[in-house]
Amino acid sequence: MAEEAAASPDGAQQRAEHSARGRATLDQDTLAELYRVHGPGLLRAMLRVTSGDRGKAEDILQETFLRAWQNPAAIERGIEESRPWLFTVARRIAIDHFRTASSRAREVADDAHEYYAGTHDPYDEVLTARDLATAMAELQPHHRDVLVELHLKGRSTAEVASTLGVPVGTVKSRNFYAVRALRPILAARGIPVAV
């Protein structure tokens, strides 16, 4: 602890003050890992919620991780399992932001909305593809193969049946059960379910 205080006197002082008030907080490394694992996906979700307003999305993200820092018990099950809690907190913060904004007078200038409407970040597509690939890796191989062939490669059921060497009915059945298995995996990761 003395080495930590010497290395980061401001951070150690803040933790000491917070602990003196009787509240435990997350350590800096855990919080950084939590942000590394869940920050990008949470930011993408908040960008959608705020219609591309990056400033509001980042405010919500920052407040979400502040609450995670103040509530270490919320992530006791582990960093990976804390995603649903983080998304719930972020959603509630976003609702609070919208309620606050709706109770205030509206801005007169319309040019701000035009600026955000055209915001497109191709990096978001890369992250979504990575998240989808990770989620699909949890499926059984025969289900994953059908989803890739039908939905990602855009092939017909007859083409997929021919490629995989199974009847058309089997392709349809595997697709149904694969989509059904994929939905909760995507929902747990905070990825919008479009299938």
PDB file of C-alpha atoms in Angstrom:
ATOM      1  CA  MET A   1       0.000   0.000   0.000  1.00  0.00           C
ATOM      2  CA  ALA A   2       2.865   2.364   0.797  1.00  0.00           C
ATOM      3  CA  GLU A   3       4.392   1.714  -2.647  1.00  0.00           C
ATOM      4  CA  GLU A   4       1.016   2.373  -4.272  1.00  0.00           C
ATOM      5  CA  ALA A   5       0.590   5.610  -2.352  1.00  0.00           C
ATOM      6  CA  ALA A   6       4.082   6.708  -3.370  1.00  0.00           C
ATOM      7  CA  ALA A   7       3.442   5.873  -7.017  1.00  0.00           C
ATOM      8  CA  SER A   8       0.031   7.589  -7.161  1.00  0.00           C
ATOM      9  CA  PRO A   9      -0.510   9.965  -4.251  1.00  0.00           C
ATOM     10  CA  ASP A  10      -3.714  11.496  -5.658  1.00  0.00           C
ATOM     11  CA  GLY A  11      -5.305   8.111  -6.390  1.00  0.00           C
ATOM     12  CA  ALA A  12      -4.271   6.704  -3.024  1.00  0.00           C
ATOM     13  CA  GLN A  13      -5.588   9.784  -1.247  1.00  0.00           C
ATOM     14  CA  GLN A  14      -8.944   9.496  -3.042  1.00  0.00           C
ATOM     15  CA  ARG A  15      -9.222   5.788  -2.171  1.00  0.00           C
ATOM     16  CA  ALA A  16      -8.293   6.503   1.439  1.00  0.00           C
ATOM     17  CA  GLU A  17     -10.915   9.264   1.693  1.00  0.00           C
ATOM     18  CA  HIS A  18     -13.537   7.044   0.078  1.00  0.00           C
ATOM     19  CA  SER A  19     -12.645   4.117   2.362  1.00  0.00           C
ATOM     20  CA  ALA A  20     -12.667   6.409   5.391  1.00  0.00           C
ATOM     21  CA  ARG A  21     -16.323   7.134   4.614  1.00  0.00           C
ATOM     22  CA  GLY A  22     -16.963   3.390   4.914  1.00  0.00           C
ATOM     23  CA  ARG A  23     -17.301   2.503   1.239  1.00  0.00           C
ATOM     24  CA  ALA A  24     -15.161   0.052  -0.668  1.00  0.00           C
ATOM     25  CA  THR A  25     -14.209   0.788  -4.279  1.00  0.00           C
ATOM     26  CA  LEU A  26     -12.758  -1.153  -7.180  1.00  0.00           C
ATOM     27  CA  ASP A  27      -9.031  -1.079  -7.574  1.00  0.00           C
ATOM     28  CA  GLN A  28      -7.624   0.746 -10.584  1.00  0.00           C
ATOM     29  CA  ASP A  29      -6.502  -2.400 -12.455  1.00  0.00           C
ATOM     30  CA  THR A  30      -9.897  -4.096 -12.142  1.00  0.00           C
ATOM     31  CA  LEU A  31     -11.684  -0.957 -13.283  1.00  0.00           C
ATOM     32  CA  ALA A  32      -9.316  -0.635 -16.263  1.00  0.00           C
ATOM     33  CA  GLU A  33      -9.916  -4.272 -17.224  1.00  0.00           C
ATOM     34  CA  LEU A  34     -13.669  -3.818 -16.827  1.00  0.00           C
ATOM     35  CA  TYR A  35     -13.512  -0.835 -19.189  1.00  0.00           C
ATOM     36  CA  ARG A  36     -11.295  -2.692 -21.667  1.00  0.00           C
ATOM     37  CA  VAL A  37     -13.697  -5.634 -21.839  1.00  0.00           C
ATOM     38  CA  HIS A  38     -17.041  -3.802 -21.794  1.00  0.00           C
ATOM     39  CA  GLY A  39     -16.337  -0.146 -22.654  1.00  0.00           C
ATOM     40  CA  PRO A  40     -16.434  -0.365 -26.472  1.00  0.00           C
ATOM     41  CA  GLY A  41     -19.671  -2.372 -26.599  1.00  0.00           C
ATOM     42  CA  LEU A  42     -21.302  -0.140 -24.031  1.00  0.00           C
ATOM     43  CA  LEU A  43     -20.255   2.990 -25.935  1.00  0.00           C
ATOM     44  CA  ARG A  44     -21.718   1.586 -29.178  1.00  0.00           C
ATOM     45  CA  ALA A  45     -24.992   0.842 -27.429  1.00  0.00           C
ATOM     46  CA  MET A  46     -25.125   4.327 -25.895  1.00  0.00           C
ATOM     47  CA  LEU A  47     -24.371   5.912 -29.278  1.00  0.00           C
ATOM     48  CA  ARG A  48     -27.448   4.149 -30.630  1.00  0.00           C
ATOM     49  CA  VAL A  49     -29.511   5.238 -27.632  1.00  0.00           C
ATOM     50  CA  THR A  50     -28.402   8.876 -28.004  1.00  0.00           C
ATOM     51  CA  SER A  51     -28.879   8.916 -31.798  1.00  0.00           C
ATOM     52  CA  GLY A  52     -25.162   9.312 -32.402  1.00  0.00           C
ATOM     53  CA  ASP A  53     -24.519  12.060 -29.827  1.00  0.00           C
ATOM     54  CA  ARG A  54     -21.025  10.992 -28.838  1.00  0.00           C
ATOM     55  CA  GLY A  55     -20.779  13.536 -26.009  1.00  0.00           C
ATOM     56  CA  LYS A  56     -23.923  12.242 -24.289  1.00  0.00           C
ATOM     57  CA  ALA A  57     -22.903   8.628 -24.934  1.00  0.00           C
ATOM     58  CA  GLU A  58     -19.498   9.209 -23.348  1.00  0.00           C
ATOM     59  CA  ASP A  59     -21.107  10.988 -20.372  1.00  0.00           C
ATOM     60  CA  ILE A  60     -23.360   7.981 -19.794  1.00  0.00           C
ATOM     61  CA  LEU A  61     -20.393   5.631 -20.174  1.00  0.00           C
ATOM     62  CA  GLN A  62     -18.312   7.613 -17.698  1.00  0.00           C
ATOM     63  CA  GLU A  63     -21.115   7.709 -15.145  1.00  0.00           C
ATOM     64  CA  THR A  64     -21.703   3.959 -15.582  1.00  0.00           C
ATOM     65  CA  PHE A  65     -18.071   3.149 -14.811  1.00  0.00           C
ATOM     66  CA  LEU A  66     -18.105   5.577 -11.896  1.00  0.00           C
ATOM     67  CA  ARG A  67     -20.977   3.582 -10.419  1.00  0.00           C
ATOM     68  CA  ALA A  68     -19.093   0.338 -11.082  1.00  0.00           C
ATOM     69  CA  TRP A  69     -16.086   1.806  -9.253  1.00  0.00           C
ATOM     70  CA  GLN A  70     -18.327   2.728  -6.309  1.00  0.00           C
ATOM     71  CA  ASN A  71     -20.056  -0.699  -6.252  1.00  0.00           C
ATOM     72  CA  PRO A  72     -17.416  -3.444  -6.315  1.00  0.00           C
ATOM     73  CA  ALA A  73     -19.979  -5.966  -5.075  1.00  0.00           C
ATOM     74  CA  ALA A  74     -21.764  -5.678  -8.431  1.00  0.00           C
ATOM     75  CA  ILE A  75     -18.889  -7.384 -10.210  1.00  0.00           C
ATOM     76  CA  GLU A  76     -18.015 -10.010  -7.606  1.00  0.00           C
ATOM     77  CA  ARG A  77     -18.929 -12.788 -10.053  1.00  0.00           C
ATOM     78  CA  GLY A  78     -16.222 -11.581 -12.423  1.00  0.00           C
ATOM     79  CA  ILE A  79     -15.539  -9.059 -15.117  1.00  0.00           C
ATOM     80  CA  GLU A  80     -17.102 -11.080 -17.949  1.00  0.00           C
ATOM     81  CA  GLU A  81     -20.319 -11.700 -15.994  1.00  0.00           C
ATOM     82  CA  SER A  82     -20.782  -8.017 -15.117  1.00  0.00           C
ATOM     83  CA  ARG A  83     -21.958  -6.989 -18.595  1.00  0.00           C
ATOM     84  CA  PRO A  84     -25.719  -7.243 -17.871  1.00  0.00           C
ATOM     85  CA  TRP A  85     -25.316  -5.131 -14.723  1.00  0.00           C
ATOM     86  CA  LEU A  86     -23.341  -2.472 -16.616  1.00  0.00           C
ATOM     87  CA  PHE A  87     -25.914  -2.296 -19.416  1.00  0.00           C
ATOM     88  CA  THR A  88     -28.767  -2.013 -16.907  1.00  0.00           C
ATOM     89  CA  VAL A  89     -26.997   0.824 -15.105  1.00  0.00           C
ATOM     90  CA  ALA A  90     -26.212   2.589 -18.399  1.00  0.00           C
ATOM     91  CA  ARG A  91     -29.818   2.254 -19.566  1.00  0.00           C
ATOM     92  CA  ARG A  92     -31.100   3.776 -16.324  1.00  0.00           C
ATOM     93  CA  ILE A  93     -28.597   6.631 -16.564  1.00  0.00           C
ATOM     94  CA  ALA A  94     -29.671   7.273 -20.166  1.00  0.00           C
ATOM     95  CA  ILE A  95     -33.317   7.372 -19.082  1.00  0.00           C
ATOM     96  CA  ASP A  96     -32.412   9.878 -16.365  1.00  0.00           C
ATOM     97  CA  HIS A  97     -30.524  12.007 -18.921  1.00  0.00           C
ATOM     98  CA  PHE A  98     -33.505  12.022 -21.292  1.00  0.00           C
ATOM     99  CA  ARG A  99     -35.931  12.892 -18.499  1.00  0.00           C
ATOM    100  CA  THR A 100     -33.718  15.749 -17.406  1.00  0.00           C
ATOM    101  CA  ALA A 101     -33.343  17.014 -20.976  1.00  0.00           C
ATOM    102  CA  SER A 102     -37.077  16.825 -21.646  1.00  0.00           C
ATOM    103  CA  SER A 103     -37.835  18.920 -18.576  1.00  0.00           C
ATOM    104  CA  ARG A 104     -35.577  21.738 -19.799  1.00  0.00           C
ATOM    105  CA  ALA A 105     -36.270  24.264 -22.529  1.00  0.00           C
ATOM    106  CA  ARG A 106     -35.350  23.039 -25.996  1.00  0.00           C
ATOM    107  CA  GLU A 107     -32.431  24.464 -27.941  1.00  0.00           C
ATOM    108  CA  VAL A 108     -33.288  26.754 -30.828  1.00  0.00           C
ATOM    109  CA  ALA A 109     -30.412  25.802 -33.140  1.00  0.00           C
ATOM    110  CA  ASP A 110     -31.088  22.768 -35.334  1.00  0.00           C
ATOM    111  CA  ASP A 111     -27.586  22.471 -36.776  1.00  0.00           C
ATOM    112  CA  ALA A 112     -26.394  20.315 -33.853  1.00  0.00           C
ATOM    113  CA  HIS A 113     -28.688  17.463 -34.909  1.00  0.00           C
ATOM    114  CA  GLU A 114     -27.414  17.609 -38.480  1.00  0.00           C
ATOM    115  CA  TYR A 115     -23.857  17.232 -37.220  1.00  0.00           C
ATOM    116  CA  TYR A 116     -24.623  14.031 -35.317  1.00  0.00           C
ATOM    117  CA  ALA A 117     -26.962  12.513 -37.874  1.00  0.00           C
ATOM    118  CA  GLY A 118     -24.135  11.892 -40.337  1.00  0.00           C
ATOM    119  CA  THR A 119     -21.699  10.453 -37.808  1.00  0.00           C
ATOM    120  CA  HIS A 120     -20.535   7.071 -39.019  1.00  0.00           C
ATOM    121  CA  ASP A 121     -17.660   5.206 -37.476  1.00  0.00           C
ATOM    122  CA  PRO A 122     -16.576   2.144 -39.494  1.00  0.00           C
ATOM    123  CA  TYR A 123     -14.717   0.917 -36.414  1.00  0.00           C
ATOM    124  CA  ASP A 124     -18.120   0.187 -34.863  1.00  0.00           C
ATOM    125  CA  GLU A 125     -18.826  -2.278 -37.663  1.00  0.00           C
ATOM    126  CA  VAL A 126     -15.514  -4.035 -37.005  1.00  0.00           C
ATOM    127  CA  LEU A 127     -16.298  -4.296 -33.293  1.00  0.00           C
ATOM    128  CA  THR A 128     -19.803  -5.584 -33.996  1.00  0.00           C
ATOM    129  CA  ALA A 129     -18.404  -8.214 -36.361  1.00  0.00           C
ATOM    130  CA  ARG A 130     -15.887  -9.277 -33.715  1.00  0.00           C
ATOM    131  CA  ASP A 131     -18.594  -9.454 -31.052  1.00  0.00           C
ATOM    132  CA  LEU A 132     -20.810 -11.497 -33.374  1.00  0.00           C
ATOM    133  CA  ALA A 133     -17.962 -13.902 -34.189  1.00  0.00           C
ATOM    134  CA  THR A 134     -17.244 -14.370 -30.492  1.00  0.00           C
ATOM    135  CA  ALA A 135     -20.918 -15.015 -29.766  1.00  0.00           C
ATOM    136  CA  MET A 136     -21.236 -17.474 -32.643  1.00  0.00           C
ATOM    137  CA  ALA A 137     -18.201 -19.372 -31.359  1.00  0.00           C
ATOM    138  CA  GLU A 138     -20.383 -20.439 -28.419  1.00  0.00           C
ATOM    139  CA  LEU A 139     -22.804 -22.251 -30.744  1.00  0.00           C
ATOM    140  CA  GLN A 140     -22.529 -25.887 -31.753  1.00  0.00           C
ATOM    141  CA  PRO A 141     -20.519 -26.232 -34.997  1.00  0.00           C
ATOM    142  CA  HIS A 142     -23.430 -27.544 -37.094  1.00  0.00           C
ATOM    143  CA  HIS A 143     -25.582 -24.597 -35.989  1.00  0.00           C
ATOM    144  CA  ARG A 144     -22.797 -22.091 -36.624  1.00  0.00           C
ATOM    145  CA  ASP A 145     -22.158 -23.529 -40.118  1.00  0.00           C
ATOM    146  CA  VAL A 146     -25.809 -23.081 -41.098  1.00  0.00           C
ATOM    147  CA  LEU A 147     -25.921 -19.486 -39.812  1.00  0.00           C
ATOM    148  CA  VAL A 148     -22.732 -18.563 -41.667  1.00  0.00           C
ATOM    149  CA  GLU A 149     -23.943 -20.073 -44.928  1.00  0.00           C
ATOM    150  CA  LEU A 150     -27.497 -18.703 -44.770  1.00  0.00           C
ATOM    151  CA  HIS A 151     -27.111 -15.300 -43.158  1.00  0.00           C
ATOM    152  CA  LEU A 152     -23.533 -14.203 -43.680  1.00  0.00           C
ATOM    153  CA  LYS A 153     -22.912 -15.667 -47.133  1.00  0.00           C
ATOM    154  CA  GLY A 154     -26.525 -15.124 -48.237  1.00  0.00           C
ATOM    155  CA  ARG A 155     -27.034 -18.574 -49.699  1.00  0.00           C
ATOM    156  CA  SER A 156     -30.408 -20.241 -50.197  1.00  0.00           C
ATOM    157  CA  THR A 157     -31.478 -23.237 -48.121  1.00  0.00           C
ATOM    158  CA  ALA A 158     -30.989 -25.488 -51.148  1.00  0.00           C
ATOM    159  CA  GLU A 159     -27.438 -24.206 -51.664  1.00  0.00           C
ATOM    160  CA  VAL A 160     -26.630 -24.660 -47.971  1.00  0.00           C
ATOM    161  CA  ALA A 161     -28.091 -28.179 -48.015  1.00  0.00           C
ATOM    162  CA  SER A 162     -25.908 -29.040 -50.997  1.00  0.00           C
ATOM    163  CA  THR A 163     -22.792 -27.481 -49.448  1.00  0.00           C
ATOM    164  CA  LEU A 164     -23.233 -29.180 -46.066  1.00  0.00           C
ATOM    165  CA  GLY A 165     -24.542 -32.454 -47.498  1.00  0.00           C
ATOM    166  CA  VAL A 166     -27.770 -32.473 -45.484  1.00  0.00           C
ATOM    167  CA  PRO A 167     -31.460 -32.300 -46.457  1.00  0.00           C
ATOM    168  CA  VAL A 168     -33.165 -28.892 -46.872  1.00  0.00           C
ATOM    169  CA  GLY A 169     -35.416 -29.646 -43.875  1.00  0.00           C
ATOM    170  CA  THR A 170     -32.344 -30.189 -41.702  1.00  0.00           C
ATOM    171  CA  VAL A 171     -30.942 -26.812 -42.789  1.00  0.00           C
ATOM    172  CA  LYS A 172     -34.219 -25.113 -41.823  1.00  0.00           C
ATOM    173  CA  SER A 173     -34.344 -26.906 -38.485  1.00  0.00           C
ATOM    174  CA  ARG A 174     -30.721 -26.112 -37.644  1.00  0.00           C
ATOM    175  CA  ASN A 175     -31.268 -22.480 -38.602  1.00  0.00           C
ATOM    176  CA  PHE A 176     -34.286 -22.240 -36.297  1.00  0.00           C
ATOM    177  CA  TYR A 177     -32.448 -23.734 -33.307  1.00  0.00           C
ATOM    178  CA  ALA A 178     -29.253 -21.793 -34.031  1.00  0.00           C
ATOM    179  CA  VAL A 179     -31.092 -18.458 -34.067  1.00  0.00           C
ATOM    180  CA  ARG A 180     -32.926 -19.448 -30.903  1.00  0.00           C
ATOM    181  CA  ALA A 181     -29.617 -20.304 -29.183  1.00  0.00           C
ATOM    182  CA  LEU A 182     -27.866 -17.169 -30.463  1.00  0.00           C
ATOM    183  CA  ARG A 183     -30.457 -14.640 -29.217  1.00  0.00           C
ATOM    184  CA  PRO A 184     -29.700 -14.947 -25.472  1.00  0.00           C
ATOM    185  CA  ILE A 185     -25.947 -14.959 -26.147  1.00  0.00           C
ATOM    186  CA  LEU A 186     -26.233 -11.694 -28.086  1.00  0.00           C
ATOM    187  CA  ALA A 187     -28.555 -10.172 -25.503  1.00  0.00           C
ATOM    188  CA  ALA A 188     -26.127 -11.016 -22.690  1.00  0.00           C
ATOM    189  CA  ARG A 189     -23.360  -9.231 -24.601  1.00  0.00           C
ATOM    190  CA  GLY A 190     -25.520  -6.169 -25.244  1.00  0.00           C
ATOM    191  CA  ILE A 191     -25.608  -6.709 -28.994  1.00  0.00           C
ATOM    192  CA  PRO A 192     -28.931  -5.725 -30.581  1.00  0.00           C
ATOM    193  CA  VAL A 193     -30.803  -8.832 -31.719  1.00  0.00           C
ATOM    194  CA  ALA A 194     -31.773  -8.527 -35.393  1.00  0.00           C
ATOM    195  CA  VAL A 195     -32.075 -12.249 -36.159  1.00  0.00           C
TER     196      VAL A 195
END
